[in-house]
Amino acid sequence: MIIGRRKLIAGLGAGIALGGCQKILETEPADRLASSLDLFTRDAQRLVTGPDALAREYAPEDRSPDFRANGSRTVDTPEYRRHLANGFADWRLTVGGMVARPLSLSIADMQAMPTRTQITRHDCVEGWSAIGQWTGTRLSHLLTLARISEKARYVLFRCADSFGDTPYYESIDMIEAMHPQTIMAWRMNGQPLPERHGAPLRLRVERQLGYKHAKYVTGIEVIEDFRTIAGGKGGYWEDRAGYQWWAGI
Amino acid sequence: MSGLTIFNAHPRLYWGQYGANPDYAWLRIGATRGGDGFLRIGSLTVETTGVLGVWEKDGRTSTRAFPHWMTLPSHYSLSEGRKYHFLGAWMLAIAGVLYLLWSLVNRHVCRDLVPRQTEITPGHLWQDIKNHARLRLPRGEAAARYNPLQKLAYLSVLFVILPVMVLTGLGMSPMMNSSWGWILDLFGGRQSARSVHFIAAFLLVAFIVVHLVMVVVAGPVNEIRSMITGRFRLPAEKGDAA
């Protein structure tokens, strides 16, 4: 009974105070201010972080014993099941959009290119982290090979997985795309990339939160603006749940 | 508050560089299969049904960690929680840096906050603790100065807890980790930084609660007027005619 009353008083007090905050924050000017902070934070972080500053790399023994898989863990389409069954031998990654030389590459083609292996930490927007080793083709190499236009501002990733009927996609800007640790990974912890982690190909963009690391990637599009694509916010979670486009914090 | 909304997205805390569901969490809030809410710290488990882990809102049961009346926004939205959190973080960082610089320049810190040698002798401190425990507050001239415990509390908030909040917050940013990697080393990893961020937040809440209680005990009208205008009416010495 005593706890009930205390809880009631605390609840009323907190409820009034927080309810007031929420009312103010939901007004249009406050919301516009809070939403625009996204890019303000990006600019502030860029001010103190060089374009090529590397994410921390760890030793093999620092890896998570069990790397949590999140988001889509499987792709339930007959097409993907067929690719999985024959070891992704016919999987193609297309590179298109604002490029002078569009590409269509097999996993084997990509494995013959300059690769990078790194043990890095994956940080989910929810708060958890896992450390794993990734090997893949440098995205900057693919973009250079495709000869991207000077007007290009973003790189967009099309994926084979969907939530309901909505396909997953993500986008990053050119600085993160050209970063030395940004790779299209096809190996994880020394094994071919497992299905639950995005086989056969996923993005690793090490200075960004997990939802940017698109899995099951089928296509890369070089673009000037993402506002006309899908929900217009630059990524699946950005469209669906209002996640910040800048995922550096 | 918005931090609790973010915590609700993953109500577990870890030590070290990594930490996720398969790893050992030193703190966890959750719900059992039987529908009981619990808080687990190390090997200690407390049933918290109704407040943490399992609670009701408008007749509907929720199994989020912190209840709707503690979180901002009151419904669960990680993106809105983060949006408000970073708005608050920027305001805290900008106001905090300006305040610290100004307090050092105008000597507020040295003049009013740094305790004198005689004030931090064990005997003196013990006396001050006893006075506080009995809610016996200084009167007359002594009330115009901060007392030793108060000075130590203010100094630890200003120079330990708030800087730690900001640093551990930045230490969770993968972007900042690439430029200010020393934060990771200082706290022993991103998940340790997250744990310390959470602990520091609760210390801050504890400070605010005690601070507000003391303001009320010391006479809220006089205290609040003095905070804003600087005018402070000295409480009468004991025995003086009121």
Tab-separated table of C-alpha atoms in Angstrom:
chain	number	residue	atom	x	y	z
A	1	MET	CA	0.000	0.000	0.000
A	2	ILE	CA	2.794	2.394	0.976
A	3	ILE	CA	4.715	1.552	-2.187
A	4	GLY	CA	1.584	2.079	-4.226
A	5	ARG	CA	1.122	5.560	-2.851
A	6	ARG	CA	4.779	6.507	-3.284
A	7	LYS	CA	4.720	5.209	-6.802
A	8	LEU	CA	1.595	7.200	-7.487
A	9	ILE	CA	3.174	10.425	-6.219
A	10	ALA	CA	6.443	9.827	-8.051
A	11	GLY	CA	4.545	8.845	-11.164
A	12	LEU	CA	2.375	11.939	-11.054
A	13	GLY	CA	5.364	14.202	-10.483
A	14	ALA	CA	7.493	12.622	-13.180
A	15	GLY	CA	4.516	12.357	-15.503
A	16	ILE	CA	3.695	16.036	-15.263
A	17	ALA	CA	7.320	17.106	-15.693
A	18	LEU	CA	8.123	14.732	-18.547
A	19	GLY	CA	4.716	15.196	-20.168
A	20	GLY	CA	5.465	18.918	-20.257
A	21	CYS	CA	8.856	18.275	-21.851
A	22	GLN	CA	7.296	16.019	-24.420
A	23	LYS	CA	4.620	18.597	-25.284
A	24	ILE	CA	7.300	21.229	-25.891
A	25	LEU	CA	9.537	18.868	-27.863
A	26	GLU	CA	6.639	17.860	-30.091
A	27	THR	CA	5.952	21.425	-31.197
A	28	GLU	CA	7.100	22.133	-34.714
A	29	PRO	CA	10.048	24.501	-34.064
A	30	ALA	CA	11.465	22.247	-31.326
A	31	ASP	CA	11.127	19.208	-33.538
A	32	ARG	CA	12.772	20.978	-36.457
A	33	LEU	CA	15.671	22.016	-34.208
A	34	ALA	CA	16.105	18.513	-32.790
A	35	SER	CA	15.897	16.888	-36.237
A	36	SER	CA	18.390	19.255	-37.852
A	37	LEU	CA	20.902	18.436	-35.104
A	38	ASP	CA	21.593	15.196	-36.970
A	39	LEU	CA	23.696	16.970	-39.595
A	40	PHE	CA	25.068	19.469	-37.066
A	41	THR	CA	26.440	16.489	-35.138
A	42	ARG	CA	27.906	15.082	-38.369
A	43	ASP	CA	29.677	18.362	-39.119
A	44	ALA	CA	30.974	18.667	-35.560
A	45	GLN	CA	32.290	15.107	-35.626
A	46	ARG	CA	33.897	15.667	-39.019
A	47	LEU	CA	35.559	18.814	-37.665
A	48	VAL	CA	37.598	16.754	-35.200
A	49	THR	CA	37.819	13.501	-37.195
A	50	GLY	CA	39.942	13.205	-40.316
A	51	PRO	CA	38.317	11.635	-43.389
A	52	ASP	CA	40.700	8.673	-43.140
A	53	ALA	CA	40.833	8.310	-39.331
A	54	LEU	CA	40.586	4.570	-38.704
A	55	ALA	CA	38.102	2.785	-36.497
A	56	ARG	CA	39.765	0.791	-33.723
A	57	GLU	CA	41.059	-2.604	-34.843
A	58	TYR	CA	41.304	-5.454	-32.361
A	59	ALA	CA	43.368	-8.601	-31.837
A	60	PRO	CA	41.923	-12.024	-32.796
A	61	GLU	CA	41.422	-12.925	-29.120
A	62	ASP	CA	39.291	-9.806	-28.569
A	63	ARG	CA	36.541	-11.119	-30.845
A	64	SER	CA	33.062	-11.879	-29.490
A	65	PRO	CA	32.702	-15.630	-28.915
A	66	ASP	CA	29.199	-15.420	-30.396
A	67	PHE	CA	28.515	-12.506	-32.759
A	68	ARG	CA	24.852	-11.506	-32.469
A	69	ALA	CA	23.021	-11.419	-35.808
A	70	ASN	CA	20.380	-8.712	-36.125
A	71	GLY	CA	17.837	-7.404	-38.612
A	72	SER	CA	17.130	-9.916	-41.379
A	73	ARG	CA	18.757	-13.227	-40.547
A	74	THR	CA	17.452	-15.049	-43.561
A	75	VAL	CA	16.066	-14.166	-46.976
A	76	ASP	CA	12.963	-16.133	-47.766
A	77	THR	CA	12.764	-15.858	-51.544
A	78	PRO	CA	13.139	-18.823	-53.948
A	79	GLU	CA	15.786	-16.858	-55.807
A	80	TYR	CA	17.945	-16.354	-52.733
A	81	ARG	CA	17.490	-19.970	-51.621
A	82	ARG	CA	18.734	-21.049	-55.051
A	83	HIS	CA	21.816	-18.801	-54.767
A	84	LEU	CA	22.497	-20.123	-51.279
A	85	ALA	CA	22.229	-23.734	-52.509
A	86	ASN	CA	24.852	-23.273	-55.214
A	87	GLY	CA	27.264	-21.275	-53.075
A	88	PHE	CA	26.426	-17.888	-54.637
A	89	ALA	CA	28.376	-18.827	-57.787
A	90	ASP	CA	25.931	-16.760	-59.926
A	91	TRP	CA	25.437	-13.870	-57.504
A	92	ARG	CA	26.075	-10.529	-59.176
A	93	LEU	CA	26.849	-7.180	-57.633
A	94	THR	CA	25.981	-4.309	-59.938
A	95	VAL	CA	27.588	-0.899	-59.644
A	96	GLY	CA	25.576	1.776	-61.435
A	97	GLY	CA	24.015	5.203	-61.226
A	98	MET	CA	26.308	8.162	-61.807
A	99	VAL	CA	29.226	6.129	-63.144
A	100	ALA	CA	30.996	6.202	-66.500
A	101	ARG	CA	31.547	2.445	-66.466
A	102	PRO	CA	28.781	0.343	-64.874
A	103	LEU	CA	29.952	-2.955	-63.416
A	104	SER	CA	28.461	-6.376	-62.850
A	105	LEU	CA	30.705	-8.530	-60.705
A	106	SER	CA	30.664	-12.058	-59.329
A	107	ILE	CA	31.963	-12.805	-55.850
A	108	ALA	CA	34.996	-14.424	-57.494
A	109	ASP	CA	35.656	-11.237	-59.501
A	110	MET	CA	35.627	-9.248	-56.277
A	111	GLN	CA	37.904	-11.688	-54.495
A	112	ALA	CA	40.523	-11.097	-57.197
A	113	MET	CA	40.583	-7.370	-56.385
A	114	PRO	CA	42.482	-5.516	-53.628
A	115	THR	CA	41.064	-6.766	-50.334
A	116	ARG	CA	41.281	-5.756	-46.737
A	117	THR	CA	40.952	-7.799	-43.547
A	118	GLN	CA	40.071	-6.048	-40.305
A	119	ILE	CA	38.900	-6.979	-36.822
A	120	THR	CA	36.455	-4.276	-35.832
A	121	ARG	CA	33.614	-3.581	-33.453
A	122	HIS	CA	30.027	-3.547	-34.660
A	123	ASP	CA	27.869	-1.115	-32.659
A	124	CYS	CA	24.115	-1.454	-32.830
A	125	VAL	CA	21.944	1.642	-32.415
A	126	GLU	CA	20.252	-0.277	-29.577
A	127	GLY	CA	23.452	-0.193	-27.545
A	128	TRP	CA	25.143	-3.599	-27.861
A	129	SER	CA	28.506	-4.278	-29.527
A	130	ALA	CA	30.183	-7.319	-31.037
A	131	ILE	CA	33.709	-7.743	-32.412
A	132	GLY	CA	34.466	-9.789	-35.503
A	133	GLN	CA	36.909	-10.163	-38.359
A	134	TRP	CA	35.850	-9.096	-41.834
A	135	THR	CA	37.493	-9.578	-45.222
A	136	GLY	CA	36.259	-7.872	-48.341
A	137	THR	CA	36.855	-5.711	-51.361
A	138	ARG	CA	37.494	-2.046	-50.758
A	139	LEU	CA	34.497	-0.003	-51.826
A	140	SER	CA	36.792	2.826	-52.949
A	141	HIS	CA	38.349	0.398	-55.446
A	142	LEU	CA	34.952	-0.507	-56.911
A	143	LEU	CA	33.928	3.145	-57.136
A	144	THR	CA	37.196	4.142	-58.798
A	145	LEU	CA	36.878	1.262	-61.238
A	146	ALA	CA	33.370	2.377	-62.166
A	147	ARG	CA	34.593	5.964	-62.626
A	148	ILE	CA	32.049	7.861	-60.562
A	149	SER	CA	30.843	11.284	-61.627
A	150	GLU	CA	32.203	14.329	-59.824
A	151	LYS	CA	28.660	15.307	-58.928
A	152	ALA	CA	28.107	12.077	-56.978
A	153	ARG	CA	27.322	12.682	-53.313
A	154	TYR	CA	25.997	9.395	-51.914
A	155	VAL	CA	26.394	5.683	-52.405
A	156	LEU	CA	23.210	3.656	-52.039
A	157	PHE	CA	23.049	-0.090	-51.358
A	158	ARG	CA	20.211	-2.290	-52.645
A	159	CYS	CA	19.622	-5.499	-50.727
A	160	ALA	CA	17.936	-8.861	-51.307
A	161	ASP	CA	16.187	-8.871	-47.918
A	162	SER	CA	12.803	-7.294	-47.212
A	163	PHE	CA	10.688	-6.436	-44.204
A	164	GLY	CA	7.211	-7.391	-45.376
A	165	ASP	CA	7.132	-6.030	-48.907
A	166	THR	CA	9.691	-3.303	-48.327
A	167	PRO	CA	13.215	-4.061	-49.486
A	168	TYR	CA	16.113	-3.035	-47.270
A	169	TYR	CA	18.419	-0.317	-48.513
A	170	GLU	CA	20.898	2.128	-47.018
A	171	SER	CA	23.043	5.060	-48.078
A	172	ILE	CA	26.301	6.676	-46.990
A	173	ASP	CA	28.122	9.779	-48.173
A	174	MET	CA	31.297	9.865	-50.252
A	175	ILE	CA	33.651	10.417	-47.299
A	176	GLU	CA	32.495	7.226	-45.568
A	177	ALA	CA	32.329	5.406	-48.930
A	178	MET	CA	35.960	6.198	-49.787
A	179	HIS	CA	37.210	5.454	-46.239
A	180	PRO	CA	40.009	2.824	-46.219
A	181	GLN	CA	38.068	0.475	-43.901
A	182	THR	CA	34.839	0.605	-45.912
A	183	ILE	CA	34.607	-2.772	-47.626
A	184	MET	CA	32.117	-5.094	-49.290
A	185	ALA	CA	32.753	-8.084	-47.044
A	186	TRP	CA	32.437	-11.687	-48.140
A	187	ARG	CA	34.327	-13.383	-45.279
A	188	MET	CA	33.689	-13.250	-41.552
A	189	ASN	CA	36.014	-14.722	-38.901
A	190	GLY	CA	37.878	-16.646	-41.610
A	191	GLN	CA	34.747	-18.343	-43.034
A	192	PRO	CA	32.528	-17.457	-45.989
A	193	LEU	CA	30.009	-14.875	-44.752
A	194	PRO	CA	27.157	-16.812	-43.067
A	195	GLU	CA	23.548	-16.302	-44.144
A	196	ARG	CA	22.484	-14.661	-40.893
A	197	HIS	CA	25.239	-12.056	-41.303
A	198	GLY	CA	24.297	-11.167	-44.888
A	199	ALA	CA	25.738	-13.767	-47.287
A	200	PRO	CA	27.218	-13.479	-49.766
A	201	LEU	CA	28.048	-9.773	-49.465
A	202	ARG	CA	27.558	-7.074	-46.869
A	203	LEU	CA	28.754	-3.549	-46.321
A	204	ARG	CA	31.180	-2.759	-43.513
A	205	VAL	CA	31.295	0.970	-42.845
A	206	GLU	CA	33.178	0.982	-39.579
A	207	ARG	CA	32.544	4.505	-38.279
A	208	GLN	CA	28.750	4.108	-38.474
A	209	LEU	CA	26.137	2.255	-36.429
A	210	GLY	CA	24.922	-1.204	-37.397
A	211	TYR	CA	21.848	-0.314	-39.455
A	212	LYS	CA	24.114	1.271	-42.108
A	213	HIS	CA	25.898	-2.068	-42.676
A	214	ALA	CA	23.578	-3.326	-45.435
A	215	LYS	CA	23.440	-7.126	-45.828
A	216	TYR	CA	22.672	-9.360	-48.853
A	217	VAL	CA	23.819	-6.545	-51.155
A	218	THR	CA	22.822	-6.888	-54.816
A	219	GLY	CA	23.484	-3.430	-56.154
A	220	ILE	CA	25.455	-0.262	-55.510
A	221	GLU	CA	24.067	2.982	-56.917
A	222	VAL	CA	26.033	6.199	-57.025
A	223	ILE	CA	23.589	9.103	-56.627
A	224	GLU	CA	23.376	12.815	-56.071
A	225	ASP	CA	20.252	12.835	-53.889
A	226	PHE	CA	18.290	10.162	-52.036
A	227	ARG	CA	15.127	12.160	-51.479
A	228	THR	CA	13.350	10.668	-54.486
A	229	ILE	CA	14.206	7.071	-53.543
A	230	ALA	CA	11.813	4.876	-51.516
A	231	GLY	CA	10.637	6.844	-48.460
A	232	GLY	CA	13.143	9.597	-49.224
A	233	LYS	CA	15.126	9.477	-45.986
A	234	GLY	CA	18.101	7.494	-47.268
A	235	GLY	CA	17.531	4.113	-45.673
A	236	TYR	CA	14.985	1.498	-44.621
A	237	TRP	CA	15.045	2.298	-40.893
A	238	GLU	CA	15.250	6.025	-41.591
A	239	ASP	CA	12.008	5.720	-43.607
A	240	ARG	CA	10.226	3.332	-41.333
A	241	ALA	CA	11.164	4.387	-37.786
A	242	GLY	CA	12.760	7.822	-38.152
A	243	TYR	CA	16.311	6.662	-37.423
A	244	GLN	CA	18.852	9.417	-37.946
A	245	TRP	CA	20.489	9.345	-41.368
A	246	TRP	CA	23.832	10.248	-39.754
A	247	ALA	CA	24.752	7.134	-37.820
A	248	GLY	CA	28.116	8.272	-36.428
A	249	ILE	CA	26.782	8.373	-32.831
B	1	MET	CA	14.047	10.699	-19.655
B	2	SER	CA	15.459	10.083	-23.111
B	3	GLY	CA	18.423	8.063	-21.806
B	4	LEU	CA	16.048	5.536	-20.256
B	5	THR	CA	14.246	5.245	-23.606
B	6	ILE	CA	17.586	4.388	-25.213
B	7	PHE	CA	18.395	1.940	-22.408
B	8	ASN	CA	15.022	0.257	-23.030
B	9	ALA	CA	16.234	-0.676	-26.535
B	10	HIS	CA	18.792	-2.994	-24.924
B	11	PRO	CA	18.267	-3.251	-21.147
B	12	ARG	CA	21.591	-4.868	-20.321
B	13	LEU	CA	24.962	-3.450	-19.295
B	14	TYR	CA	28.372	-4.996	-19.834
B	15	TRP	CA	32.036	-4.384	-19.038
B	16	GLY	CA	34.683	-4.372	-21.744
B	17	GLN	CA	34.944	-3.666	-25.456
B	18	TYR	CA	31.994	-5.746	-26.624
B	19	GLY	CA	28.743	-7.018	-25.128
B	20	ALA	CA	25.523	-8.372	-26.588
B	21	ASN	CA	22.850	-10.922	-25.694
B	22	PRO	CA	25.156	-13.989	-25.702
B	23	ASP	CA	27.632	-12.237	-23.369
B	24	TYR	CA	27.504	-11.818	-19.585
B	25	ALA	CA	25.626	-8.669	-18.535
B	26	TRP	CA	26.417	-7.306	-15.067
B	27	LEU	CA	23.071	-5.502	-14.985
B	28	ARG	CA	19.881	-6.559	-16.631
B	29	ILE	CA	16.232	-5.558	-16.455
B	30	GLY	CA	13.799	-8.008	-17.971
B	31	ALA	CA	10.730	-10.167	-17.675
B	32	THR	CA	10.582	-13.871	-16.838
B	33	ARG	CA	8.515	-16.287	-18.867
B	34	GLY	CA	6.062	-16.271	-15.980
B	35	GLY	CA	5.507	-12.532	-16.547
B	36	ASP	CA	7.444	-11.156	-13.561
B	37	GLY	CA	9.632	-8.091	-13.988
B	38	PHE	CA	13.144	-8.316	-12.537
B	39	LEU	CA	16.287	-6.298	-12.001
B	40	ARG	CA	19.472	-8.365	-11.861
B	41	ILE	CA	22.770	-6.926	-10.715
B	42	GLY	CA	25.559	-9.508	-10.634
B	43	SER	CA	24.053	-12.477	-8.808
B	44	LEU	CA	21.396	-10.419	-7.032
B	45	THR	CA	17.891	-10.550	-8.508
B	46	VAL	CA	15.063	-8.327	-7.310
B	47	GLU	CA	11.470	-8.744	-8.413
B	48	THR	CA	10.254	-5.450	-9.814
B	49	THR	CA	6.887	-6.276	-11.386
B	50	GLY	CA	4.824	-3.118	-11.778
B	51	VAL	CA	7.821	-0.781	-11.979
B	52	LEU	CA	10.671	-2.336	-13.995
B	53	GLY	CA	10.528	-5.048	-16.634
B	54	VAL	CA	6.764	-5.553	-16.508
B	55	TRP	CA	4.322	-2.688	-16.000
B	56	GLU	CA	0.960	-1.450	-17.123
B	57	LYS	CA	-0.207	1.581	-19.013
B	58	ASP	CA	-3.914	2.195	-19.641
B	59	GLY	CA	-4.666	-1.428	-18.792
B	60	ARG	CA	-2.092	-2.819	-21.235
B	61	THR	CA	0.927	-4.743	-20.000
B	62	SER	CA	4.328	-3.772	-21.335
B	63	THR	CA	7.623	-5.609	-20.880
B	64	ARG	CA	9.937	-2.666	-21.581
B	65	ALA	CA	12.536	-2.087	-18.839
B	66	PHE	CA	11.754	1.428	-17.603
B	67	PRO	CA	8.066	2.428	-17.325
B	68	HIS	CA	6.344	5.067	-19.458
B	69	TRP	CA	6.331	7.683	-16.696
B	70	MET	CA	10.136	7.698	-16.536
B	71	THR	CA	10.941	7.767	-20.253
B	72	LEU	CA	10.990	10.493	-22.864
B	73	PRO	CA	8.972	10.102	-25.020
B	74	SER	CA	6.527	8.144	-22.866
B	75	HIS	CA	5.877	5.667	-25.684
B	76	TYR	CA	8.794	3.561	-26.915
B	77	SER	CA	10.609	5.190	-29.822
B	78	LEU	CA	14.356	4.734	-30.023
B	79	SER	CA	14.751	7.339	-32.768
B	80	GLU	CA	12.781	10.019	-30.878
B	81	GLY	CA	14.610	9.157	-27.666
B	82	ARG	CA	17.932	9.584	-29.444
B	83	LYS	CA	16.813	12.830	-31.074
B	84	TYR	CA	15.908	14.350	-27.695
B	85	HIS	CA	19.002	12.865	-26.065
B	86	PHE	CA	21.374	14.547	-28.504
B	87	LEU	CA	19.483	17.842	-28.224
B	88	GLY	CA	19.988	17.617	-24.461
B	89	ALA	CA	23.609	16.547	-24.927
B	90	TRP	CA	24.426	19.569	-27.087
B	91	MET	CA	22.757	21.944	-24.629
B	92	LEU	CA	24.611	20.350	-21.705
B	93	ALA	CA	27.958	20.439	-23.503
B	94	ILE	CA	27.668	24.045	-24.691
B	95	ALA	CA	26.213	25.424	-21.449
B	96	GLY	CA	28.615	23.299	-19.404
B	97	VAL	CA	31.739	24.495	-21.159
B	98	LEU	CA	30.634	28.159	-20.961
B	99	TYR	CA	29.757	27.798	-17.272
B	100	LEU	CA	33.059	26.101	-16.431
B	101	LEU	CA	35.127	28.707	-18.275
B	102	TRP	CA	33.205	31.580	-16.713
B	103	SER	CA	33.407	30.099	-13.201
B	104	LEU	CA	37.152	29.691	-13.523
B	105	VAL	CA	37.630	33.196	-14.938
B	106	ASN	CA	35.499	34.948	-12.302
B	107	ARG	CA	37.112	32.789	-9.620
B	108	HIS	CA	33.756	31.325	-8.460
B	109	VAL	CA	35.416	27.917	-8.359
B	110	CYS	CA	38.461	28.975	-6.327
B	111	ARG	CA	36.631	31.462	-4.103
B	112	ASP	CA	33.427	29.584	-3.289
B	113	LEU	CA	33.819	25.927	-4.206
B	114	VAL	CA	37.324	24.718	-3.358
B	115	PRO	CA	37.205	23.815	0.348
B	116	ARG	CA	39.738	25.322	2.696
B	117	GLN	CA	42.289	23.026	4.384
B	118	THR	CA	40.550	23.280	7.746
B	119	GLU	CA	37.210	22.322	6.251
B	120	ILE	CA	38.291	18.927	5.014
B	121	THR	CA	39.843	17.567	8.174
B	122	PRO	CA	38.095	14.319	9.164
B	123	GLY	CA	36.688	15.859	12.339
B	124	HIS	CA	35.205	18.797	10.514
B	125	LEU	CA	33.720	16.609	7.794
B	126	TRP	CA	32.218	14.211	10.335
B	127	GLN	CA	30.584	17.137	12.118
B	128	ASP	CA	29.177	18.333	8.807
B	129	ILE	CA	27.821	14.861	8.013
B	130	LYS	CA	26.098	14.754	11.416
B	131	ASN	CA	24.621	18.226	10.860
B	132	HIS	CA	23.254	17.174	7.488
B	133	ALA	CA	21.844	13.922	8.826
B	134	ARG	CA	19.925	15.894	11.449
B	135	LEU	CA	18.951	18.506	8.844
B	136	ARG	CA	20.597	21.074	11.137
B	137	LEU	CA	21.625	23.782	8.727
B	138	PRO	CA	24.070	26.633	9.272
B	139	ARG	CA	22.583	29.891	10.425
B	140	GLY	CA	23.791	33.473	10.484
B	141	GLU	CA	26.981	34.373	8.596
B	142	ALA	CA	27.878	30.690	8.025
B	143	ALA	CA	24.768	30.198	5.872
B	144	ALA	CA	26.118	32.628	3.298
B	145	ARG	CA	28.935	30.216	2.451
B	146	TYR	CA	28.743	26.724	1.040
B	147	ASN	CA	29.443	24.126	3.702
B	148	PRO	CA	32.194	21.497	3.123
B	149	LEU	CA	29.937	18.620	2.025
B	150	GLN	CA	28.117	20.961	-0.294
B	151	LYS	CA	31.408	22.138	-1.805
B	152	LEU	CA	32.590	18.570	-2.326
B	153	ALA	CA	29.258	17.605	-3.896
B	154	TYR	CA	29.316	20.567	-6.295
B	155	LEU	CA	32.945	19.964	-7.212
B	156	SER	CA	32.391	16.287	-7.936
B	157	VAL	CA	29.357	17.043	-10.097
B	158	LEU	CA	31.166	19.815	-11.996
B	159	PHE	CA	34.556	18.209	-12.426
B	160	VAL	CA	33.862	14.479	-12.286
B	161	ILE	CA	30.292	13.431	-13.059
B	162	LEU	CA	29.407	15.905	-15.818
B	163	PRO	CA	32.729	15.520	-17.693
B	164	VAL	CA	32.411	11.739	-17.334
B	165	MET	CA	28.873	11.919	-18.759
B	166	VAL	CA	30.103	13.838	-21.799
B	167	LEU	CA	33.203	11.685	-22.324
B	168	THR	CA	31.428	8.341	-21.974
B	169	GLY	CA	28.711	9.645	-24.292
B	170	LEU	CA	31.310	10.486	-26.931
B	171	GLY	CA	33.037	7.174	-26.205
B	172	MET	CA	29.973	5.324	-27.482
B	173	SER	CA	30.157	7.059	-30.863
B	174	PRO	CA	31.874	4.903	-33.489
B	175	MET	CA	32.881	8.068	-35.354
B	176	MET	CA	34.510	9.621	-32.277
B	177	ASN	CA	36.252	6.322	-31.497
B	178	SER	CA	38.230	6.775	-34.706
B	179	SER	CA	39.516	10.217	-33.721
B	180	TRP	CA	39.415	10.199	-29.911
B	181	GLY	CA	40.333	6.576	-29.283
B	182	TRP	CA	41.828	7.567	-25.914
B	183	ILE	CA	38.293	7.704	-24.502
B	184	LEU	CA	37.957	3.973	-25.178
B	185	ASP	CA	41.252	3.369	-23.358
B	186	LEU	CA	40.282	5.631	-20.466
B	187	PHE	CA	37.083	3.702	-19.722
B	188	GLY	CA	38.204	0.257	-20.887
B	189	GLY	CA	36.021	-0.142	-23.955
B	190	ARG	CA	32.730	0.979	-25.467
B	191	GLN	CA	30.542	-1.236	-23.303
B	192	SER	CA	32.341	-0.080	-20.152
B	193	ALA	CA	31.783	3.506	-21.278
B	194	ARG	CA	28.083	2.702	-21.691
B	195	SER	CA	27.925	1.238	-18.163
B	196	VAL	CA	29.754	4.230	-16.675
B	197	HIS	CA	27.427	6.597	-18.585
B	198	PHE	CA	24.449	4.892	-16.952
B	199	ILE	CA	25.976	4.893	-13.445
B	200	ALA	CA	26.975	8.556	-13.758
B	201	ALA	CA	23.425	9.410	-14.859
B	202	PHE	CA	22.036	7.832	-11.694
B	203	LEU	CA	24.590	9.648	-9.522
B	204	LEU	CA	23.457	12.856	-11.171
B	205	VAL	CA	19.809	12.060	-10.434
B	206	ALA	CA	20.765	11.287	-6.817
B	207	PHE	CA	22.564	14.619	-6.581
B	208	ILE	CA	19.549	16.484	-7.992
B	209	VAL	CA	17.163	14.786	-5.556
B	210	VAL	CA	19.361	15.584	-2.538
B	211	HIS	CA	19.960	19.098	-3.836
B	212	LEU	CA	16.222	19.763	-4.193
B	213	VAL	CA	15.503	18.340	-0.740
B	214	MET	CA	18.175	20.616	0.758
B	215	VAL	CA	16.756	23.655	-1.035
B	216	VAL	CA	13.333	22.929	0.422
B	217	VAL	CA	14.753	22.303	3.905
B	218	ALA	CA	16.821	25.497	3.790
B	219	GLY	CA	13.850	27.628	2.775
B	220	PRO	CA	12.921	27.448	-0.900
B	221	VAL	CA	11.828	31.057	-1.434
B	222	ASN	CA	14.992	32.582	0.004
B	223	GLU	CA	17.252	30.018	-1.743
B	224	ILE	CA	15.698	30.315	-5.186
B	225	ARG	CA	15.680	34.114	-4.990
B	226	SER	CA	19.371	34.048	-4.122
B	227	MET	CA	20.158	31.737	-7.062
B	228	ILE	CA	18.571	34.133	-9.504
B	229	THR	CA	19.177	37.582	-8.020
B	230	GLY	CA	22.084	36.964	-5.646
B	231	ARG	CA	20.101	38.482	-2.773
B	232	PHE	CA	20.119	36.173	0.213
B	233	ARG	CA	18.520	36.831	3.573
B	234	LEU	CA	20.661	35.300	6.306
B	235	PRO	CA	18.680	32.939	8.507
B	236	ALA	CA	18.602	34.279	12.066
B	237	GLU	CA	21.083	32.878	14.603
B	238	LYS	CA	19.588	30.447	17.089
B	239	GLY	CA	18.084	32.312	20.015
B	240	ASP	CA	17.641	35.576	18.114
B	241	ALA	CA	14.190	37.010	18.164
B	242	ALA	CA	12.585	36.139	14.873
